[in-house]
CSV table of C-alpha atoms and ligand atoms in Angstrom, one decimal:
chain,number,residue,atom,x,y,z
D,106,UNK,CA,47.2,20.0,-60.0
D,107,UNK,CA,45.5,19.5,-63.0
D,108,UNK,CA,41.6,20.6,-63.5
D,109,UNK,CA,39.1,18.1,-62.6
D,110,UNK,CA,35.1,18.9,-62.9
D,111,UNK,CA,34.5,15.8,-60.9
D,112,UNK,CA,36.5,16.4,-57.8
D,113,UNK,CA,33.2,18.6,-56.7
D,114,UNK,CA,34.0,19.1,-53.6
D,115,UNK,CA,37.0,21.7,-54.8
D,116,UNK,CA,34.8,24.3,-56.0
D,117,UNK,CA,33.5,27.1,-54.5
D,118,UNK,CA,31.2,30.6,-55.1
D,119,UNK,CA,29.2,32.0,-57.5
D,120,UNK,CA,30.1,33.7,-60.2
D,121,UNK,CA,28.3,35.6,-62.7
D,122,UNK,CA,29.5,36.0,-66.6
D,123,UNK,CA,29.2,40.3,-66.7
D,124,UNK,CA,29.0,41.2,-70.6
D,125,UNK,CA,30.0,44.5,-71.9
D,126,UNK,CA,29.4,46.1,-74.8
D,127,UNK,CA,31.6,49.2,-76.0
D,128,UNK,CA,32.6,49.1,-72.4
D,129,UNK,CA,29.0,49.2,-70.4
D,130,UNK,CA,27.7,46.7,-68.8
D,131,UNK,CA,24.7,45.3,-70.2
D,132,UNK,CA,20.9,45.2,-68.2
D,133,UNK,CA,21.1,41.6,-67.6
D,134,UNK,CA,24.7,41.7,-65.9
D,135,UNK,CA,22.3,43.6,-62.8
D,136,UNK,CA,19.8,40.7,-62.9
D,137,UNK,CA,22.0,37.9,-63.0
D,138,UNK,CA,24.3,39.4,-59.7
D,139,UNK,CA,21.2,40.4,-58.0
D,140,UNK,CA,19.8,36.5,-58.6
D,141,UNK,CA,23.2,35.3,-58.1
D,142,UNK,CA,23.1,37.3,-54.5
D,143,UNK,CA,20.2,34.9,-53.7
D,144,UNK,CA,22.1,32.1,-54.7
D,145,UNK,CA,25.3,32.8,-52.8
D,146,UNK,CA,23.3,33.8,-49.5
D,147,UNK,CA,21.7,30.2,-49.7
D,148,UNK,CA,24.7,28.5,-50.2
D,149,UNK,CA,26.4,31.0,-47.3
D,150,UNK,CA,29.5,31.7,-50.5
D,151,UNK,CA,30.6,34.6,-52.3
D,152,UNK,CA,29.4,36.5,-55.2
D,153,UNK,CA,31.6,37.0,-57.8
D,154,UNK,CA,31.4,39.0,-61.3
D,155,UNK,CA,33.8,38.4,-64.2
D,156,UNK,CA,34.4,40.7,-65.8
D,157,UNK,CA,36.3,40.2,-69.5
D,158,UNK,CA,37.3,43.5,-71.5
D,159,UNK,CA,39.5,46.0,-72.4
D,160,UNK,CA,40.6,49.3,-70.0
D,161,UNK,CA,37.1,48.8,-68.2
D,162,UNK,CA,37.9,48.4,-64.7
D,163,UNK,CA,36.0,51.1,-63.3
D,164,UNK,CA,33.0,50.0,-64.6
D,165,UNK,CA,33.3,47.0,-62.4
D,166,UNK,CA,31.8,48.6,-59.5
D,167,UNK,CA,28.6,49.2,-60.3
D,168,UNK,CA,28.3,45.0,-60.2
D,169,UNK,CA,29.0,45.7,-56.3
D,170,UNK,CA,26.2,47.9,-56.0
D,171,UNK,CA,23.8,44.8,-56.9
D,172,UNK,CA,25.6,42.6,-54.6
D,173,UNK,CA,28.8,41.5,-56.1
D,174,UNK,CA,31.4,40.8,-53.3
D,175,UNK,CA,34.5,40.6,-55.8
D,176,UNK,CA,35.1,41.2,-59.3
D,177,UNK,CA,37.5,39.7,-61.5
D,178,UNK,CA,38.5,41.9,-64.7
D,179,UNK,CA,40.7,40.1,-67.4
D,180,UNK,CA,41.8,42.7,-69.6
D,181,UNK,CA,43.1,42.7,-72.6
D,182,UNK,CA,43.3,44.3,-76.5
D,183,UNK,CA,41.9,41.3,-77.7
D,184,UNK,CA,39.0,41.2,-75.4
D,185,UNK,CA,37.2,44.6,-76.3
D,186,UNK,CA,34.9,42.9,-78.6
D,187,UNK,CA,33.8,39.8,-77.9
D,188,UNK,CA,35.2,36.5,-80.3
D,189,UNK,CA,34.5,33.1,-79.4
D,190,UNK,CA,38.2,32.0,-79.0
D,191,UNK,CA,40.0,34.8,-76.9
D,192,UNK,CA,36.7,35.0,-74.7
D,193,UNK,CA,36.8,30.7,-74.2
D,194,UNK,CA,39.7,30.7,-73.9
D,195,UNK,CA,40.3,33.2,-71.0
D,196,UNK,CA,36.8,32.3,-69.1
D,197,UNK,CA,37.9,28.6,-69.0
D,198,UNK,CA,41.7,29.4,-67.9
D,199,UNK,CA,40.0,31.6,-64.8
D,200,UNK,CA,37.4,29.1,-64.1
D,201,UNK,CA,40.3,26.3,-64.2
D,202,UNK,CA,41.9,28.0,-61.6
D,203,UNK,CA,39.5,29.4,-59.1
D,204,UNK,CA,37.1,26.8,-59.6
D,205,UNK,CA,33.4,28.5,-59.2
D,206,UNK,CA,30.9,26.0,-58.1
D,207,UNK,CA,28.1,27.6,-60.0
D,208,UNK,CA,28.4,30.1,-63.0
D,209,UNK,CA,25.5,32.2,-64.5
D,210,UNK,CA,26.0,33.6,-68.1
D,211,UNK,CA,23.1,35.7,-69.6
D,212,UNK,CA,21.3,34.0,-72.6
D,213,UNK,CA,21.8,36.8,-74.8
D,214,UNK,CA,23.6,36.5,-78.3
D,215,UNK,CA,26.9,36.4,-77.0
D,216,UNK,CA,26.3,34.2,-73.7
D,217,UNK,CA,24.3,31.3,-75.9
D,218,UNK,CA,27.8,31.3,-77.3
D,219,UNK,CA,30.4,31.3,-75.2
D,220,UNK,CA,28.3,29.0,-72.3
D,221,UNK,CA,28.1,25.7,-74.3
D,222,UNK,CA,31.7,26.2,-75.3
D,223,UNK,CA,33.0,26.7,-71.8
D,224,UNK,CA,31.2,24.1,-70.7
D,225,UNK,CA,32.1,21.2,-73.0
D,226,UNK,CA,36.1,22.4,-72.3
D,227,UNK,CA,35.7,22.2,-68.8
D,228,UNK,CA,33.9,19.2,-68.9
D,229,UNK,CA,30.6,19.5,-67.3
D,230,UNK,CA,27.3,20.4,-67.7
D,231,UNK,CA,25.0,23.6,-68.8
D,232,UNK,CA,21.3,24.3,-68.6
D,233,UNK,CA,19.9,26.3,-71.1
D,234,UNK,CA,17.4,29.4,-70.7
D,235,UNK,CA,16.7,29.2,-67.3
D,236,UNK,CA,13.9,30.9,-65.8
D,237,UNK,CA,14.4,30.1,-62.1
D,238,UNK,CA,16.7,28.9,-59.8
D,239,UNK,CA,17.6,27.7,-56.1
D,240,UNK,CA,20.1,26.1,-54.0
D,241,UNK,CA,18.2,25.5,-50.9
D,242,UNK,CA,16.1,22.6,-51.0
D,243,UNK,CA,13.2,24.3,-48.8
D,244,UNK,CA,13.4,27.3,-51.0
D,245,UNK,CA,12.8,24.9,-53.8
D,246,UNK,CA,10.3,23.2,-52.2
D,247,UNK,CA,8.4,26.3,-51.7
D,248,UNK,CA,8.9,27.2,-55.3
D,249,UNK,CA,7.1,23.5,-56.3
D,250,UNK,CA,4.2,24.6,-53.9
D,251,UNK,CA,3.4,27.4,-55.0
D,252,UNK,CA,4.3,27.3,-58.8
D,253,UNK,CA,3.4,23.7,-60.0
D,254,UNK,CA,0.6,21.2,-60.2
D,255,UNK,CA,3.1,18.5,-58.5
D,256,UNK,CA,1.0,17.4,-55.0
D,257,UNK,CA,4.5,17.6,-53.0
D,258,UNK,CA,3.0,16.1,-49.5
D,259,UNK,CA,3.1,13.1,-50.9
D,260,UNK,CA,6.6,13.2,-51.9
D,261,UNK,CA,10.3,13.3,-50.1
D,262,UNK,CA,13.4,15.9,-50.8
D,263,UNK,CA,17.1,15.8,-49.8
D,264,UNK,CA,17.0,18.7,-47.9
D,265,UNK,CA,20.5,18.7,-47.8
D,266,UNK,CA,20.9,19.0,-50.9
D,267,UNK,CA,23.5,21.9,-52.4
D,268,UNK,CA,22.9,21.2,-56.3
D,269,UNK,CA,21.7,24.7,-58.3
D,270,UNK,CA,18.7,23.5,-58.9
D,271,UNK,CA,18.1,25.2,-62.7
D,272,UNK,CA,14.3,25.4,-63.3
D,273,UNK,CA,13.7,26.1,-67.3
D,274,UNK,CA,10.2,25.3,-69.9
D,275,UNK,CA,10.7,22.2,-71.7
D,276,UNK,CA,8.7,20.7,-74.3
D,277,UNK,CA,7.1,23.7,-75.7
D,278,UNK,CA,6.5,25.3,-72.6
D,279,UNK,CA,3.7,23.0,-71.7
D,280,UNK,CA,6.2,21.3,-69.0
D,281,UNK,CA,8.9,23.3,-66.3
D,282,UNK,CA,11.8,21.1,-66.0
D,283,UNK,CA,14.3,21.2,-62.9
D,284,UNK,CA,17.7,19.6,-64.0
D,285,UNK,CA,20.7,19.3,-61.8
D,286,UNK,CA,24.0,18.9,-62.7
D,287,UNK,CA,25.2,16.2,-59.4
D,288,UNK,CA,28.8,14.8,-60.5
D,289,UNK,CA,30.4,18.0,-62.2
D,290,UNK,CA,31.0,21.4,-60.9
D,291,UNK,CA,30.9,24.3,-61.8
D,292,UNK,CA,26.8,24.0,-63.0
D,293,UNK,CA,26.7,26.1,-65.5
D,294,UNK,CA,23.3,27.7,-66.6
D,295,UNK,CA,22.1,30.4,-69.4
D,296,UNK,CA,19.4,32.6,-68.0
D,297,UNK,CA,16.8,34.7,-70.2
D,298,UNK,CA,17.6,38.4,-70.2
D,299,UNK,CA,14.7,40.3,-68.4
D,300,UNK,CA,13.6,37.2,-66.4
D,301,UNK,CA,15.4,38.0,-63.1
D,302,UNK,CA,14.5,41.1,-61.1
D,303,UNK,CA,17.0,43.5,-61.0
D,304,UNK,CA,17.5,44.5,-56.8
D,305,UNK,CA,18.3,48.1,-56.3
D,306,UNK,CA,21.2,49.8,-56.4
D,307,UNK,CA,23.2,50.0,-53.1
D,308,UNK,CA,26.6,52.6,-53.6
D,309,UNK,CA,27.8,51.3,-50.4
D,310,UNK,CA,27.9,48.3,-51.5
D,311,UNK,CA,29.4,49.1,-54.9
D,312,UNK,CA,31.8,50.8,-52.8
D,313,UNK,CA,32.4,47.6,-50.5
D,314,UNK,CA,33.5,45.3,-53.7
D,315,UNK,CA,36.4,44.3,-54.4
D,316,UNK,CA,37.6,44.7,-58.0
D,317,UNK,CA,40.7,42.6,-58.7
D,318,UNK,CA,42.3,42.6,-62.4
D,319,UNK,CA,44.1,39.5,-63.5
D,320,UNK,CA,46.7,38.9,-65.9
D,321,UNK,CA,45.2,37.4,-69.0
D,322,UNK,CA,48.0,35.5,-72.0
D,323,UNK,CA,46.5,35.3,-75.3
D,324,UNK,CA,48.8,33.6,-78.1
D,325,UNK,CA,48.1,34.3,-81.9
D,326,UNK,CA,47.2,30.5,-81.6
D,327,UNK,CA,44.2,30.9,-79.3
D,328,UNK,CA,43.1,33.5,-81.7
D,329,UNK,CA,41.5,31.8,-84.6
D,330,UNK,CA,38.9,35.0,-85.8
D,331,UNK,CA,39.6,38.5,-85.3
D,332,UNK,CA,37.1,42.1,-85.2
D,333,UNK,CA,37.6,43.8,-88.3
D,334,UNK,CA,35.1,46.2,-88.1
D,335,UNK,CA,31.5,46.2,-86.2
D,336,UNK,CA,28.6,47.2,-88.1
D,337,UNK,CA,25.4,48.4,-86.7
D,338,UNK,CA,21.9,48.0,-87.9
D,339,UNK,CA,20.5,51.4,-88.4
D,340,UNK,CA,16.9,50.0,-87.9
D,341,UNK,CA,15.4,51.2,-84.7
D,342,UNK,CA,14.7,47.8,-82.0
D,343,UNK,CA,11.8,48.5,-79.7
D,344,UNK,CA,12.9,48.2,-76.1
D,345,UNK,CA,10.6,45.8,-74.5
D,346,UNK,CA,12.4,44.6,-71.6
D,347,UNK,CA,13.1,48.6,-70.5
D,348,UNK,CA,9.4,49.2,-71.1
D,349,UNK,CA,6.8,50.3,-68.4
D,350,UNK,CA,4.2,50.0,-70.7
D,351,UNK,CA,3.6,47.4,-73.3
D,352,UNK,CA,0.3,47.3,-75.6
D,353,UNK,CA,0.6,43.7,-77.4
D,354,UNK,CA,-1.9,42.6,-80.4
D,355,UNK,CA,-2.7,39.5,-81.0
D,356,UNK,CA,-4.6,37.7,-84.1
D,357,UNK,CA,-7.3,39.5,-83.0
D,358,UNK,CA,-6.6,42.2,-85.5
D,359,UNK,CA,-6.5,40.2,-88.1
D,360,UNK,CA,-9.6,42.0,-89.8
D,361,UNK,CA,-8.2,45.4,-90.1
D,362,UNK,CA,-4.1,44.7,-89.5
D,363,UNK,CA,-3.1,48.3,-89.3
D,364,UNK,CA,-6.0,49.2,-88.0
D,365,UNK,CA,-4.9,47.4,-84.7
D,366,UNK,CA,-1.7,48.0,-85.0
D,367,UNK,CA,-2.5,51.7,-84.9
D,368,UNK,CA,-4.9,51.7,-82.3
D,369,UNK,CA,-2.1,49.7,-80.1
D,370,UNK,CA,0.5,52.7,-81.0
D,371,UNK,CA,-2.3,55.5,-79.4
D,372,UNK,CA,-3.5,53.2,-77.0
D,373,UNK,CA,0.5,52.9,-75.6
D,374,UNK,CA,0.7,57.1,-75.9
D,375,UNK,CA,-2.3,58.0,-73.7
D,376,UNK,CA,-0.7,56.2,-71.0
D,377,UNK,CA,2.6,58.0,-71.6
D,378,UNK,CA,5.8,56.5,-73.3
D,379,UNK,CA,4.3,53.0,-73.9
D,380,UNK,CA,5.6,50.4,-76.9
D,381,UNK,CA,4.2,48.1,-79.2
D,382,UNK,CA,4.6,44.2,-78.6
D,383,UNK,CA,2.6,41.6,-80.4
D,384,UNK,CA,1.9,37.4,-80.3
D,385,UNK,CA,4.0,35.1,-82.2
D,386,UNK,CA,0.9,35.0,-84.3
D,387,UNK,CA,1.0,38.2,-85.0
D,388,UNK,CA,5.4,37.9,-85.7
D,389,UNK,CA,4.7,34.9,-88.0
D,390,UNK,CA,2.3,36.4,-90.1
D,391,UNK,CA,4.8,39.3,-90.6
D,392,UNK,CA,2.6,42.0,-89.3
D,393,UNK,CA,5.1,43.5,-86.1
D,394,UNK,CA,8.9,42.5,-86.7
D,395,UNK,CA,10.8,40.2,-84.8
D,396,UNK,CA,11.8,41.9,-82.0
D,397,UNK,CA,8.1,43.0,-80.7
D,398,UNK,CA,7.4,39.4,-79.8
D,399,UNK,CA,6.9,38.4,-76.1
D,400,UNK,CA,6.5,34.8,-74.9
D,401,UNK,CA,9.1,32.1,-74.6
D,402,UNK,CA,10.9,32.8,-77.6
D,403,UNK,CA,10.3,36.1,-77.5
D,404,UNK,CA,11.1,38.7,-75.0
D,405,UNK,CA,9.8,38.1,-71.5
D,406,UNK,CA,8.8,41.4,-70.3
D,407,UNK,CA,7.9,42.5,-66.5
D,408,UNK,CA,6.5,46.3,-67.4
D,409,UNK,CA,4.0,48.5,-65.0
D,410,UNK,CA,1.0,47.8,-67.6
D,411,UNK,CA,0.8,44.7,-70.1
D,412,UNK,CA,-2.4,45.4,-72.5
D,413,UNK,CA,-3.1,42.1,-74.1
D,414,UNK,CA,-5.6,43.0,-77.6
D,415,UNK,CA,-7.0,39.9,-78.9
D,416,UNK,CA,-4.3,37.6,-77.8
D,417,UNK,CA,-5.9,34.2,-76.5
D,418,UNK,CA,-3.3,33.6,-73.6
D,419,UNK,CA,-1.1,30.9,-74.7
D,420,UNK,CA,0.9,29.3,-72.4
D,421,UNK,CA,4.1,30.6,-74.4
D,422,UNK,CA,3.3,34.0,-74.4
D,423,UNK,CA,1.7,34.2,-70.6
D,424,UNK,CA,5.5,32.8,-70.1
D,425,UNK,CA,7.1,36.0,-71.2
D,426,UNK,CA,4.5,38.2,-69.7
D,427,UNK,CA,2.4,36.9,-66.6
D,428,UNK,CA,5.0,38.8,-63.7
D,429,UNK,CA,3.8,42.0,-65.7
D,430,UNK,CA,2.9,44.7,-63.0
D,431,UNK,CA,-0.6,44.5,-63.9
D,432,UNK,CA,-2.5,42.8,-66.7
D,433,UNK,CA,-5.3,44.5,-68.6
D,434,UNK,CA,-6.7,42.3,-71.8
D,435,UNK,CA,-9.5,42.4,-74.0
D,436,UNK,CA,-10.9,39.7,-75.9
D,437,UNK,CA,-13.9,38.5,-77.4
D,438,UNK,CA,-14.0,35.4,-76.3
D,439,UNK,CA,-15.0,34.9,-72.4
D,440,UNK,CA,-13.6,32.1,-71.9
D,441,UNK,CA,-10.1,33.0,-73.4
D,442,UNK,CA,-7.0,32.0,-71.6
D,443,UNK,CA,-5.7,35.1,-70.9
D,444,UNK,CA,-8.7,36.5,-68.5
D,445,UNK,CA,-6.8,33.8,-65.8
D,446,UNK,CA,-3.8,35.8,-65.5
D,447,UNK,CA,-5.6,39.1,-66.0
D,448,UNK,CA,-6.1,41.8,-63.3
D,449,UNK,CA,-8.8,43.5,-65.4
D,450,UNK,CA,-10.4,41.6,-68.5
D,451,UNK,CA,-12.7,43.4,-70.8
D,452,UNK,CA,-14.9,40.8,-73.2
D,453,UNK,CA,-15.5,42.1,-76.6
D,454,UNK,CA,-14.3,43.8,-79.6
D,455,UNK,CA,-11.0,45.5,-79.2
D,456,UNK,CA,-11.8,47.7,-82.4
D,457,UNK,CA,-14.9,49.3,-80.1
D,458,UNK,CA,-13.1,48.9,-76.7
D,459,UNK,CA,-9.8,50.4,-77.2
D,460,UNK,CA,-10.9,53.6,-78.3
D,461,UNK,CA,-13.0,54.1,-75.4
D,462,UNK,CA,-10.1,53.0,-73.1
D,463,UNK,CA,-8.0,56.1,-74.9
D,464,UNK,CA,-11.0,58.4,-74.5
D,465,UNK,CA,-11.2,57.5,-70.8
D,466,UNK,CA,-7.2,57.9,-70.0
D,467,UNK,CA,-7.2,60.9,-71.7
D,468,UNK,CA,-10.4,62.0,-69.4
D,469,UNK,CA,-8.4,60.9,-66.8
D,470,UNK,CA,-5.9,63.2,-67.4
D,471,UNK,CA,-7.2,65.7,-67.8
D,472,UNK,CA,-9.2,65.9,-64.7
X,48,LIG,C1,7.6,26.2,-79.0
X,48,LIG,C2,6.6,27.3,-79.1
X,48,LIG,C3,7.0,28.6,-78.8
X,48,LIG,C4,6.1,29.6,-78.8
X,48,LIG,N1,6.5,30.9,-78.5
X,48,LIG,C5,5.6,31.9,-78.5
X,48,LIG,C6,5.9,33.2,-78.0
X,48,LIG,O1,7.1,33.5,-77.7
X,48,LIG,N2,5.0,34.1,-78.0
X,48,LIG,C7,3.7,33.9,-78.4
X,48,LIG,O2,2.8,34.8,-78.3
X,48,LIG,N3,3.3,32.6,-78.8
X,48,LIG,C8,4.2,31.7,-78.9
X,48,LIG,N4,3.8,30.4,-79.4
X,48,LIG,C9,2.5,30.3,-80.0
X,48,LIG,C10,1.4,30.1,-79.1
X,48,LIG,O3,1.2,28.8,-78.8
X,48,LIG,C11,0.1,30.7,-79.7
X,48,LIG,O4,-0.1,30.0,-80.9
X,48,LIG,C12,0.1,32.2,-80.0
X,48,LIG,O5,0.5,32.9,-78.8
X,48,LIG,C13,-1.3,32.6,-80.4
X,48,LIG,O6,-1.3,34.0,-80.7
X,48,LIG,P1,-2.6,34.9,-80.5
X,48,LIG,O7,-3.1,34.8,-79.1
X,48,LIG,O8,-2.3,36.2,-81.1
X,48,LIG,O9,-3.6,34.2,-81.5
X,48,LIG,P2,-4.9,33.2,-81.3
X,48,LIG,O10,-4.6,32.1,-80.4
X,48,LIG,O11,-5.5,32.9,-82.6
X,48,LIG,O12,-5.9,34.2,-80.5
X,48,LIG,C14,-6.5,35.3,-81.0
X,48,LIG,C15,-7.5,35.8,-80.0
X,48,LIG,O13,-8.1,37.0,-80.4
X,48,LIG,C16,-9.4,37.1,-80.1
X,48,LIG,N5,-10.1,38.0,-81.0
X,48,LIG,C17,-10.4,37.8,-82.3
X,48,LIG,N6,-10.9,38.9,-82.8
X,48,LIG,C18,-11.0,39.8,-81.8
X,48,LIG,C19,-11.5,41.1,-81.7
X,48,LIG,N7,-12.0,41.8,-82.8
X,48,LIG,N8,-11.5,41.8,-80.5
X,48,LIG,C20,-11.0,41.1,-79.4
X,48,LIG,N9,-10.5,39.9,-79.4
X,48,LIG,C21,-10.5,39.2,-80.6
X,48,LIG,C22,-9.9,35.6,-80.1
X,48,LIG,O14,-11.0,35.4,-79.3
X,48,LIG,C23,-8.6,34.9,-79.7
X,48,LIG,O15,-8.7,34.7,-78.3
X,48,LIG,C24,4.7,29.4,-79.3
X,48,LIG,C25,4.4,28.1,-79.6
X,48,LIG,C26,5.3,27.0,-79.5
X,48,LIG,C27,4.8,25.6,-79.9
């Protein structure tokens, strides 16, 4: 029978889009099963990676080990590096004919790619950088309670409802949408890499799941681009999601640039192993590089200790740091924004403060 996204009642299970790179899987593949767990336990379905590649089967098991029931590798040559058209092409055949009711794709590089295409081919709809999601209605419910300004006594929910409810800032950040996706299945939804927590790692579990390798075709047709050669940028990224420690600067600095920047690099030492971020102020003015942004269009970061120097607190950058660990900031300004979300707030000048807070950790240390 031919495909239909609108018979919705013919789809079933989660699945999560697992990317690999060089054969490994990649961080967010473990956040988006151990979310998509969640999901599949709410809607009492299974939890199923796919897994597209070339000879990388037996990395599939790990995805268990996060809570993956099944996993479904398509291997073939053309699918060790990713392309647009073979990696369409093969997601939508799968999806045509197992029919997932809800599939997750990471909103890195590669999934802001391939998501929109699949979705317009199979006809349905896709939310983009999400930053939460339920199925259950009371879970959701909870989630408006605790997280928005909405005064939800005074208002009604299906409770029966068994849309993914995709949760995602819209309008700058200054507004959470929730956006459902009622007449086609599967919903498909991009999620920001870092923003789901990982769960840990079970073996008996990896050991539980299933790994099942389909046949994939692939025609010189489908293929309209092809891998010649992959070359890597020699420059060295910082690693912000993997980072326990982050020491951000804001505009704060801006009367002695490397100054700050400098006294951010020893500050992030003393406590061992810590990284530089930095504001989109600080990114725009083109005194950290890109990739040392956190906020919404930066990195969203959960790390042990976020140090925020002279950043005000807007609400695009608490959104890529405020599930930090704990929250240390110092500003000059009392009454910035970013004392709200802080666990310990210092008021005045970072170029006085933070060499005191070295001198103290290294103290500390030491005793
Ligand atoms: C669509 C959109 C997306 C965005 N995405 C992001 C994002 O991903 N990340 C992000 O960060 N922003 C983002 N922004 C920008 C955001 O709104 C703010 O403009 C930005 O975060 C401000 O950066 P800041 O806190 O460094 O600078 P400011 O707001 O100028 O704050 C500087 C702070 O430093 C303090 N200060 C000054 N001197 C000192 C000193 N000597 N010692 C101590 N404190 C001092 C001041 O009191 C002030 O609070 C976005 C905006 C939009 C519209």
């Amino acid at each position: 029978m031919a495909f239909n996204s609108a018979d919705i009642n013919s789809f079933r299970d989660i699945w999560v889009f697992c990317e690999q790179r060089e054969g490994k899987l990649v961080n967010t593949d473990f956040e988006l099963i151990s979310e998509g767990r969640k999901l599949a336990d709410e809607r009492g379905s299974k939890l199923v990676g796919i897994l597209l590649g070339h000879e990388v089967s037996e990395i599939a098991k790990e995805l268990g080990g996060y809570g993956a029931d099944k996993v479904i590798v398509c291997d073939h040559p053309e699918l060790e590096f990713y392309t647009t058209d073979a990696y369409a092409k093969v997601l939508c055949d799968v999806v045509m004919e197992e029919k997932p009711e809800v599939i997750l794709i990471g909103a890195t590089n590669i999934g802001r790619d391939l998501g929109p295409r699949c979705a317009a081919r199979l006809h349905t709809g896709l939310t983009a950088d999400c930053t939460h999601l339920d199925i259950d209605m009371k879970k959701y419910v909870e989630f408006l309670s605790t997280s928005s300004t909405l005064d939800i006594s005074s208002m009604t929910f299906p409770m029966e409802d068994t849309n993914l409810k995709m949760t995602r800032p819209a309008f700058g950040g200054h507004l959470m949408a929730t956006i459902i996706c009622p007449r086609f299945r599967p919903c498909m939804s991009t999620v920001r890499p870092g923003v789901m927590k990982k769960a840990e790692f079970s073996q008996e579990m990896a050991e539980a799941c299933q790994v099942v390798t389909r046949h994939v075709t692939l025609t010189d047709e489908d293929l309209k681009s092809k891998v010649i050669n992959i070359v890597k940028e020699t420059k060295k990224i910082v690693d912000l999601i993997g980072a326990e420690i982050i020491v951000s600067v804001g505009r704060g600095i801006s009367k002695d640039v490397q100054g700050g920047i400098a006294l951010a690099e020893k500050l992030a030492d003393a406590f061992g192993n810590g990284v530089v971020g930095g504001s989109r102020a600080v990114i725009d003015s083109g005194w950290l590089p890109a990739d040392h942004q956190v906020g919404q269009t930066g990195k969203t970061v959960h790390p042990k200790v976020y140090v925020a120097l002279g950043i005000s607190g807007a609400i695009q950058h608490k959104a890529g740091m405020q599930d930090s660990e704990l929250i240390i900031a110092v500003n000059k300004d009392e009454t910035a924004p970013i004392f709200d979300c802080a666990d310990y707030g210092i008021t005045g000048d970072l170029f006085k403060i933070v060499p005191m807070m070295i001198e103290a950790i290294k103290e500390g240390k030491n005793a």
